[in-house]
Tab-separated table of C-alpha atoms in Angstrom:
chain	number	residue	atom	x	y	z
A	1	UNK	CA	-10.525	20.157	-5.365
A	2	UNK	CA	-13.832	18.220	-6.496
A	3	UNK	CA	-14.746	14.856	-4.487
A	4	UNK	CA	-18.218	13.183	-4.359
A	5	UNK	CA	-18.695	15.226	-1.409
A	6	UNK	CA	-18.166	18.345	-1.948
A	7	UNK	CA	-15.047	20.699	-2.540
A	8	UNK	CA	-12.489	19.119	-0.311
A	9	UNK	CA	-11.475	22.904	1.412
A	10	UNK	CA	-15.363	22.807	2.602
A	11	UNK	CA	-15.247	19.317	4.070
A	12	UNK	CA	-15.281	18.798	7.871
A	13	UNK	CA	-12.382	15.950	7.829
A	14	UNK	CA	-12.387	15.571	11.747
A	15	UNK	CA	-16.104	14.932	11.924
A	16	UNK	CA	-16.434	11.402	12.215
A	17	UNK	CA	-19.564	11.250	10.620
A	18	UNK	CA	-18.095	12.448	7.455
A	19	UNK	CA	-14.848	10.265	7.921
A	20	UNK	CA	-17.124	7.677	7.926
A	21	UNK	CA	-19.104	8.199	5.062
A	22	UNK	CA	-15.813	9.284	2.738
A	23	UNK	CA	-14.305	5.943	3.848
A	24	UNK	CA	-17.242	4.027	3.492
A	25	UNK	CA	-16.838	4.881	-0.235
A	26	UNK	CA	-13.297	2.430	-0.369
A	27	UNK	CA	-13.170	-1.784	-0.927
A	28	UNK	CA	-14.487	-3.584	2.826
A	29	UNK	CA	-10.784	-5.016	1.650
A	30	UNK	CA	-8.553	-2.048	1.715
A	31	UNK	CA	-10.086	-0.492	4.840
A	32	UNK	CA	-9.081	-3.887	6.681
A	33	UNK	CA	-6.194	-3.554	5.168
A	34	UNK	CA	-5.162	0.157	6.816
A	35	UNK	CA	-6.038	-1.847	9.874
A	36	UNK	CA	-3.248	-4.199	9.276
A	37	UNK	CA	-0.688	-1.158	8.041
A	38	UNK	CA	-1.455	0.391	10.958
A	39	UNK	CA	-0.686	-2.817	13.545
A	40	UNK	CA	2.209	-3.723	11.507
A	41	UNK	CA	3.869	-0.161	11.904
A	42	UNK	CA	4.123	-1.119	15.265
A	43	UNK	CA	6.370	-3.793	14.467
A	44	UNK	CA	8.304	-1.921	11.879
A	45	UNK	CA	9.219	1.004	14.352
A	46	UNK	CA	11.432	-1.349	16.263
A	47	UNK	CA	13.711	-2.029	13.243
A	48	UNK	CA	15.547	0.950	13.454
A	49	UNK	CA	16.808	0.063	17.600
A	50	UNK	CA	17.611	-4.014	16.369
A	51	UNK	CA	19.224	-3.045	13.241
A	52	UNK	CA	22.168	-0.899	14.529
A	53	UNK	CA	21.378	1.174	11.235
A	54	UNK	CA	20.553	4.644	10.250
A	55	UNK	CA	16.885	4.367	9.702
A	56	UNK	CA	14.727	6.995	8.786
A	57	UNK	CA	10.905	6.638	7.848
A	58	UNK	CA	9.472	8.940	5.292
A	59	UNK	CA	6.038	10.808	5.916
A	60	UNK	CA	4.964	10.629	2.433
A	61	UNK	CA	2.410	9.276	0.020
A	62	UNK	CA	3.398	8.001	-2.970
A	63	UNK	CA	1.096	7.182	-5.746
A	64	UNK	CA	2.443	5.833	-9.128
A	65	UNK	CA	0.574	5.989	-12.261
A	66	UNK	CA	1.190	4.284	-15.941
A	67	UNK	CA	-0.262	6.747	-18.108
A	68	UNK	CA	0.175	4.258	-20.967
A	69	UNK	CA	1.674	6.978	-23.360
A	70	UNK	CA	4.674	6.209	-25.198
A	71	UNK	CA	6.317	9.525	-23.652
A	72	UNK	CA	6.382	10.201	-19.952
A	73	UNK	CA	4.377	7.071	-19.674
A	74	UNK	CA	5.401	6.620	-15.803
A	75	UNK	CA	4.202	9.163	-13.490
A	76	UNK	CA	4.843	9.283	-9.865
A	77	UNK	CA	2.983	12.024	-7.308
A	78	UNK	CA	4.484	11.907	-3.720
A	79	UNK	CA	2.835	14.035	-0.917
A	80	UNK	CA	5.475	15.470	1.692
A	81	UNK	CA	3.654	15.881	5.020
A	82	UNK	CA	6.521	16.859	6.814
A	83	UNK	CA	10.045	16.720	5.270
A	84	UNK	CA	12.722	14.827	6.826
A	85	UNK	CA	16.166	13.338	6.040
A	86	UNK	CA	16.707	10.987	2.832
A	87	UNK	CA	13.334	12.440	1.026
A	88	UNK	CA	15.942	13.782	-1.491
A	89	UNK	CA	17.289	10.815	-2.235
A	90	UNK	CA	14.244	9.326	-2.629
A	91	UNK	CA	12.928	12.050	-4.825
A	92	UNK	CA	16.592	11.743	-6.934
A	93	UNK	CA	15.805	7.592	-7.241
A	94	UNK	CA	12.626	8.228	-8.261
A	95	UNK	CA	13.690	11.312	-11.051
A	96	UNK	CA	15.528	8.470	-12.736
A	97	UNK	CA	12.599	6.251	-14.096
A	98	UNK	CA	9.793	7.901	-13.257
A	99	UNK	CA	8.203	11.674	-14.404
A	100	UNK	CA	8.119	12.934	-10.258
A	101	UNK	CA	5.978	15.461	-8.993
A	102	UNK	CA	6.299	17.081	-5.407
A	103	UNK	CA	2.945	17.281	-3.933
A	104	UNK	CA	2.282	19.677	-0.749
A	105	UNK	CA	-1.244	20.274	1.079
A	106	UNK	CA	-2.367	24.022	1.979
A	107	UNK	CA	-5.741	25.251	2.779
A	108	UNK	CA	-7.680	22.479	1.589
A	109	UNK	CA	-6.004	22.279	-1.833
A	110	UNK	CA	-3.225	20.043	-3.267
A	111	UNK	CA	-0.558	21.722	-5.160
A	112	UNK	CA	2.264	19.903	-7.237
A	113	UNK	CA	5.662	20.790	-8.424
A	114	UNK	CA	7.921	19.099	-11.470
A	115	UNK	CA	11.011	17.599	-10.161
A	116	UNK	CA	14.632	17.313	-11.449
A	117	UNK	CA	16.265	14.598	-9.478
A	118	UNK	CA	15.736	16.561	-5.831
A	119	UNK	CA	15.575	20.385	-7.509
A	120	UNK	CA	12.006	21.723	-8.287
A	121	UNK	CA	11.450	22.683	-11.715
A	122	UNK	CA	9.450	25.990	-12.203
A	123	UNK	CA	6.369	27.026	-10.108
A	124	UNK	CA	3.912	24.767	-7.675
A	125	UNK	CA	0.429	24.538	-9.605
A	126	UNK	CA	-3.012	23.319	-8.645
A	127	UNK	CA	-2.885	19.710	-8.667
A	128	UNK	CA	-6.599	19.212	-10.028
A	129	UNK	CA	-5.530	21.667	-12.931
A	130	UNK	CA	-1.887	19.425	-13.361
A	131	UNK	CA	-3.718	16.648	-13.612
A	132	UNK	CA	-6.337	17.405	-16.251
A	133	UNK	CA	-3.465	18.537	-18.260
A	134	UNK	CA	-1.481	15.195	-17.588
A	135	UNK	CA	-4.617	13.101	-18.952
A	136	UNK	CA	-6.197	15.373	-21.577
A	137	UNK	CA	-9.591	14.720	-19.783
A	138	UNK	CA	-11.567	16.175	-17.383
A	139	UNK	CA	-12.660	15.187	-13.782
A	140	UNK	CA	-14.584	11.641	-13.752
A	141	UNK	CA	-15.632	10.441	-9.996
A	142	UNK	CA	-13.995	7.396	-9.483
A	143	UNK	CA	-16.532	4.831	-7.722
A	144	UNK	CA	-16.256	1.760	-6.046
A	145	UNK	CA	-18.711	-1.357	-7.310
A	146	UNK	CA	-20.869	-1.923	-3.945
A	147	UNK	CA	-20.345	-5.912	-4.718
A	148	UNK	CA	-17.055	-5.063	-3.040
A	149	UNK	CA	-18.220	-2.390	0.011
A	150	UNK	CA	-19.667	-4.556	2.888
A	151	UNK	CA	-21.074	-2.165	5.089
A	152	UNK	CA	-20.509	-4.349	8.290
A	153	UNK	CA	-17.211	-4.781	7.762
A	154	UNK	CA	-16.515	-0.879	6.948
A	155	UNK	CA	-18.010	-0.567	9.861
A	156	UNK	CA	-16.191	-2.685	11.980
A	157	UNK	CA	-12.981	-1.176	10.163
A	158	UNK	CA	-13.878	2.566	10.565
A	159	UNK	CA	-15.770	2.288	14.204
A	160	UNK	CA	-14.172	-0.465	15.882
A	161	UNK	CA	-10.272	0.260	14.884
A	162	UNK	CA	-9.505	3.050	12.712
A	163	UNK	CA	-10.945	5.933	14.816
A	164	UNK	CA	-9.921	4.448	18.259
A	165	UNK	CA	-6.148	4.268	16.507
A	166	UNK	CA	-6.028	7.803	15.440
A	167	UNK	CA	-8.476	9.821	17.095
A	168	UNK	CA	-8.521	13.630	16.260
A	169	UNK	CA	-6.129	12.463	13.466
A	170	UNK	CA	-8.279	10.410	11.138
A	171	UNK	CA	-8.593	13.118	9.233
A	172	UNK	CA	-5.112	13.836	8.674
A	173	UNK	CA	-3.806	10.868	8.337
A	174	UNK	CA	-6.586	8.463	7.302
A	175	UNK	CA	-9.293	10.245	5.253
A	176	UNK	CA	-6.988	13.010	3.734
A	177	UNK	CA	-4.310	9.870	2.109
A	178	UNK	CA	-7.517	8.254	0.686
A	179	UNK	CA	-8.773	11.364	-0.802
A	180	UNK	CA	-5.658	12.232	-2.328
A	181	UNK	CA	-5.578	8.733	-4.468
A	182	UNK	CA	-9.182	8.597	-5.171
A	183	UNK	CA	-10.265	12.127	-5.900
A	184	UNK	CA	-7.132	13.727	-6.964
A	185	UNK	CA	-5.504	11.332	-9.092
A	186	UNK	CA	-7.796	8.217	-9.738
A	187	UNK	CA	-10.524	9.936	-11.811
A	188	UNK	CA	-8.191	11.455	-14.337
A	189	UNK	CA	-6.316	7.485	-15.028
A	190	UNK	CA	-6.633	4.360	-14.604
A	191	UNK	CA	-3.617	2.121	-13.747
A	192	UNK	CA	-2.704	4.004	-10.218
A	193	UNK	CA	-1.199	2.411	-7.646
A	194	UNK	CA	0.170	3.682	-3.840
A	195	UNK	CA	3.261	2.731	-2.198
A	196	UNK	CA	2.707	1.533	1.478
A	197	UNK	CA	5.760	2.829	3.706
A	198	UNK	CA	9.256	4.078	2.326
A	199	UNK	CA	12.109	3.923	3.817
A	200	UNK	CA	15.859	5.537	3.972
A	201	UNK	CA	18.076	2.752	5.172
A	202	UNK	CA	22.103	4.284	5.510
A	203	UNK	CA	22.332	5.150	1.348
A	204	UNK	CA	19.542	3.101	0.144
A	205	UNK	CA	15.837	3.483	-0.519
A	206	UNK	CA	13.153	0.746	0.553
A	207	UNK	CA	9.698	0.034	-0.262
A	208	UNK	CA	7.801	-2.049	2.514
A	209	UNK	CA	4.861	-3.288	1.329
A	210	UNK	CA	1.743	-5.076	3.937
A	211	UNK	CA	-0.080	-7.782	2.295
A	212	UNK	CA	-2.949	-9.818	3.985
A	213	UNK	CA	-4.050	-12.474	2.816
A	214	UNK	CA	-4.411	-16.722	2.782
A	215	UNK	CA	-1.954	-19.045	-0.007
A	216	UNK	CA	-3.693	-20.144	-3.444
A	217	UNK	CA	-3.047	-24.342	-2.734
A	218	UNK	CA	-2.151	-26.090	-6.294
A	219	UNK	CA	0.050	-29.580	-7.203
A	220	UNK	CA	3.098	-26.799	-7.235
A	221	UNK	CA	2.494	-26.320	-3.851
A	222	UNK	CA	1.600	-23.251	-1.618
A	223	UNK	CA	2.203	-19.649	-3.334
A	224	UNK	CA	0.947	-16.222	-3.104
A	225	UNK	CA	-0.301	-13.576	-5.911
A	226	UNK	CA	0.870	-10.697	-7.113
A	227	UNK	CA	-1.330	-8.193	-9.430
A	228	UNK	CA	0.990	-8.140	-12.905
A	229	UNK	CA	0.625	-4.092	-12.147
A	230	UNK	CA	1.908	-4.195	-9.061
A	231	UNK	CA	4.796	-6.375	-10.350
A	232	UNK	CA	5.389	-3.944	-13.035
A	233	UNK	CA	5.561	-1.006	-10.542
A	234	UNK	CA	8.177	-2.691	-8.702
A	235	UNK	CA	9.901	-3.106	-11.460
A	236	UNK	CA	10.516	0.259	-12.419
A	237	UNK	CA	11.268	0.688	-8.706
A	238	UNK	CA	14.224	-1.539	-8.889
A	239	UNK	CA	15.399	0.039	-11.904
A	240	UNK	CA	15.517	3.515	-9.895
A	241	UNK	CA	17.624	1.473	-7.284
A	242	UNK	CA	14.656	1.043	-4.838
A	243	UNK	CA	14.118	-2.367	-3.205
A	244	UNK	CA	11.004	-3.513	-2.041
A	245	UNK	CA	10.352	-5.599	1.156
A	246	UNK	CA	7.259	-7.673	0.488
A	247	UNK	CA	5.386	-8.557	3.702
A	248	UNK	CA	2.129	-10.807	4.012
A	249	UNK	CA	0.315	-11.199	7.344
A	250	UNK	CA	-1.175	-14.798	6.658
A	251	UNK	CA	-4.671	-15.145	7.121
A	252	UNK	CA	-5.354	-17.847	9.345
A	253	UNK	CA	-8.433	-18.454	7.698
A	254	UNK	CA	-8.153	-19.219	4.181
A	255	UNK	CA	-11.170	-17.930	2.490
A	256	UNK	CA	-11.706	-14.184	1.541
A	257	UNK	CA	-14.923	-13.923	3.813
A	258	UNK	CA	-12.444	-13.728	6.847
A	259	UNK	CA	-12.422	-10.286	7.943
A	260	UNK	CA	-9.260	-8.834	9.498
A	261	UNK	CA	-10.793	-7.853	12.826
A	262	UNK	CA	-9.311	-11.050	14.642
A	263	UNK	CA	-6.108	-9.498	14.703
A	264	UNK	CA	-8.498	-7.176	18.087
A	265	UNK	CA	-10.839	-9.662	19.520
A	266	UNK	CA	-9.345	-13.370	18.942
A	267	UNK	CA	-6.119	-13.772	20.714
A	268	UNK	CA	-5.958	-17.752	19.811
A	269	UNK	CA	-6.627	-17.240	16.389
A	270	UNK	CA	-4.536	-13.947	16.189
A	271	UNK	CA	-1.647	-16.066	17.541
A	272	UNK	CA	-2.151	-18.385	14.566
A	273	UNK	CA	-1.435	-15.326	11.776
A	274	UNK	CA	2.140	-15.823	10.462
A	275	UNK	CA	4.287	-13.318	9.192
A	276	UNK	CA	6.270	-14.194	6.224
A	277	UNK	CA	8.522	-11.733	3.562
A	278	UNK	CA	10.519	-11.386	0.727
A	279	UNK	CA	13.039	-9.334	-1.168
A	280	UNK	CA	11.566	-8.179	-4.388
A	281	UNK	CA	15.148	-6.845	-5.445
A	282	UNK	CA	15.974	-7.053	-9.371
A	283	UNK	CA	16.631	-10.735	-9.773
A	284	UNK	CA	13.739	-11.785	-8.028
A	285	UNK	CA	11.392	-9.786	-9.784
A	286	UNK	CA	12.604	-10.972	-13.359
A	287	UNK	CA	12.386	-14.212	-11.817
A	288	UNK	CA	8.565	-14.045	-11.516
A	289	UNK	CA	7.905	-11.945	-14.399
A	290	UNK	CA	8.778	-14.372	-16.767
A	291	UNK	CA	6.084	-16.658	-15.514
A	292	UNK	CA	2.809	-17.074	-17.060
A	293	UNK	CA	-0.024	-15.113	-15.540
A	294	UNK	CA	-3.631	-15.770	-14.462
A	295	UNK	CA	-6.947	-14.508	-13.938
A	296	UNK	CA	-8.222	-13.260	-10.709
A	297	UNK	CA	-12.044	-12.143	-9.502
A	298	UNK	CA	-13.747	-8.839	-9.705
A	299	UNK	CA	-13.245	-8.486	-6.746
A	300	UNK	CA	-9.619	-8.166	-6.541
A	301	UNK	CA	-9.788	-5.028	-8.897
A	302	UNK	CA	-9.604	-1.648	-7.392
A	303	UNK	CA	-12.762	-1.170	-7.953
A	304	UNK	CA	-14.610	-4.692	-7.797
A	305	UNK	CA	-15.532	-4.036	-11.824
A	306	UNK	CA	-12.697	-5.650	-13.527
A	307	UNK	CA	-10.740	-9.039	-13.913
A	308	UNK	CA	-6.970	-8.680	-12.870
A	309	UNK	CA	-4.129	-10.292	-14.026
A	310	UNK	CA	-1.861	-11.873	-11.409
A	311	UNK	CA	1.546	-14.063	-11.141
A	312	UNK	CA	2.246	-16.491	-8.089
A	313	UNK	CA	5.395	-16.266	-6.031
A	314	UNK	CA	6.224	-19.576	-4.583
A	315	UNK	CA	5.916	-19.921	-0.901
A	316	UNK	CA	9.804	-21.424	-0.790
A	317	UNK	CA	10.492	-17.365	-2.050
A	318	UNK	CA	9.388	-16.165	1.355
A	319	UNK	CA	11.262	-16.370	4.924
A	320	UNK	CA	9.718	-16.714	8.315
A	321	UNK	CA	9.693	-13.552	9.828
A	322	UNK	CA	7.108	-15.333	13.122
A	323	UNK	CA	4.074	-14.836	13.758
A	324	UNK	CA	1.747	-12.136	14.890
A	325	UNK	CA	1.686	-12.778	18.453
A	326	UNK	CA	5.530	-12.684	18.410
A	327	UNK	CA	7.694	-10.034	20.455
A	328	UNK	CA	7.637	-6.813	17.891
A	329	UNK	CA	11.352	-6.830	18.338
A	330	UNK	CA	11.397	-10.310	17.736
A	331	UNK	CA	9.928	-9.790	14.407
A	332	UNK	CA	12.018	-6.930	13.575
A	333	UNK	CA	15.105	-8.458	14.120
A	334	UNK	CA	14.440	-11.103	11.913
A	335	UNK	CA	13.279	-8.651	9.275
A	336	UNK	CA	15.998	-6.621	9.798
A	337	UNK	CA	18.377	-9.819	9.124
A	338	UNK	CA	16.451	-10.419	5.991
A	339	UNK	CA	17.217	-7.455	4.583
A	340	UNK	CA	20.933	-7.679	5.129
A	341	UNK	CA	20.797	-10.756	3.038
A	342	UNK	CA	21.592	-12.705	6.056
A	343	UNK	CA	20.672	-16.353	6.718
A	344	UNK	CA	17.089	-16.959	6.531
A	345	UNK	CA	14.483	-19.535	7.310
A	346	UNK	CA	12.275	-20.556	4.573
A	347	UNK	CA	8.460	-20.494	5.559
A	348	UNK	CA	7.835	-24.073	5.108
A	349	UNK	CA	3.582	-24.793	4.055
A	350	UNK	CA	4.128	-27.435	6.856
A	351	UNK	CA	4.304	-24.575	9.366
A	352	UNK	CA	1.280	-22.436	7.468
A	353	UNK	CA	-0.746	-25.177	7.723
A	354	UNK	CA	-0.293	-26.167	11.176
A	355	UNK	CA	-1.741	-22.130	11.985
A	356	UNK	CA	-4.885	-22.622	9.463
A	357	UNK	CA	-8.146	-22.314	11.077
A	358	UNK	CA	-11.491	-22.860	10.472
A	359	UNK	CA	-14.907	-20.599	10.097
């Protein structure tokens, strides 16, 4: 497979030099942002022991693309690592809404299968050749704008968290995942979009998605966006019978020159990051998509070139999960609870803020 770097069988993944510069490619933004996944799987792994349920968490990659064609106009790629119970459900939910490929990694190459529900449909096939028959076009380098790629905070990203966390694994389970969105699929469309964590929970399928981010402050009150893509995704998702648990970490600072490295080296501000979520099930999301939409920065584009379109969920739509510095268990309880459709307690902006800090 072609990336800016070379064919990806040649490519030296556990070399951090070249970690770095692969990475180094990707948004300042999303690389804090697999900082925050990566924290915040720490508090979902103690769901499964306060829940009482049958919880199992699937090692997969999922990456969802609207071709915009009128047939097989939703596509959706997802990248076993290692199989485990409930991926055939998930693969059957998916089969219903979206065209689903099985996608498997062998000797440096990606290889993808058609899927019928959980049943593979004829033979595996390179996934570079799969996908220039998918889009009619040929391989395009997808690049990031550099308005968007501070190197500092790559840096402090890549060097001061992400290669501590996983060690000898970057490769595998760092560099490898962003490869496989921006070199294997990205170039050939351009409405993708990835799936954080999914989840088998007893007979249903979850989506739990990481947000982290600061409110938008208006005379409605506090509220957080949502990119009108990403709301569409989760739409089809519901219609497949997959429910999505949307999670924001909330930036105690509220500007977007914050960087998300306070969550390792400021324990009074860190202690001031609440943790709020919501249940993006059916009704909710028809809810918000029949409000009007706005305009966001460049920045907030995938690749810092483009305006985005975005709808606001009020803040009265998310519960109070705690906050950072909480117990793990603590937190996962009350997500847990959430998800039952239990009682809940609304995140009030009273309580956000009270945590707000300053530069």
């Amino acid at each position: 497979m072609k990336t800016p770097w070379g064919e990806l069988r040649d490519l030296d993944l556990a070399n951090h030099a070249t970690a770095a510069e692969i990475l180094s490619a990707d948004k300042h933004t999303l690389l804090e942002g697999l900082v925050v996944e990566s924290l915040f799987d720490q508090i979902v792994a103690n769901v499964p022991s306060v829940s009482g349920e049958k919880i199992t968490a699937l090692d997969v990659e999922s990456v969802v693309v609207d071709t915009q064609r009128s047939q097989e106009r939703w596509i959706a790629f997802v990248w076993v690592r290692n199989k485990s119970a409930g991926l055939a459900r998930y693969l059957a939910r998916l089969s219903t809404i979206f065209t689903t490929f099985l996608v498997n990694y062998e000797d440096g190459e990606f290889f993808a299968v058609r899927m019928n529900g959980a049943v593979r449909v004829g033979e595996p096939q390179l996934l570079s050749e799969l996908m220039t028959e998918l889009s009619g076009k040929p391989y395009s380098p997808f690049k990031v704008n550099t308005s968007v790629r501070d190197s500092l905070r790559q840096q402090q990203a890549i060097w001061g968290f992400l290669f501590t966390q996983y060690r000898d694994r970057v490769g595998e389970r760092v560099v490898l995942p962003r490869l496989f969105i921006n070199c294997a699929i990205q170039p050939y469309f351009q409405s993708v979009w990835n799936l954080d964590r999914v989840f088998v929970i007893d007979k249903e399928v979850w989506i739990f998605e990481i947000k982290h981010k600061f409110p938008m402050s208006s005379w409605r009150g506090l509220s957080f966006g949502i990119n009108d893509g990403e709301l569409q995704v989760l739409s089809k998702l519901a219609d497949a019978g997959i429910k999505c648990l949307h999670t924001i970490l909330v930036k105690p600072y509220w500007t977007k020159n914050a960087t998300s490295m306070y969550l390792l080296t400021d324990l009074e501000i860190r202690d001031r990051a609440a943790v709020i979520a919501t249940v993006l099930d059916r009704n909710t999301l028809d809810e918000i998509g029949i409000t009007s939409s706005s305009t966001a920065g460049r920045h907030t584009s995938v690749n810092g070139e483009s305006s985005v379109k975005f709808k606001s969920i009020d803040l009265g739509k998310f519960s109070k999960l705690g906050q950072f510095s909480d117990p793990a268990r603590e937190i996962a309880s009350n997500m847990s609870a959430l998800m039952d459709g239990g009682s809940r307690t609304i995140a009030s902006a009273d309580w956000l803020k009270s945590l707000r800090a300053e530069l």
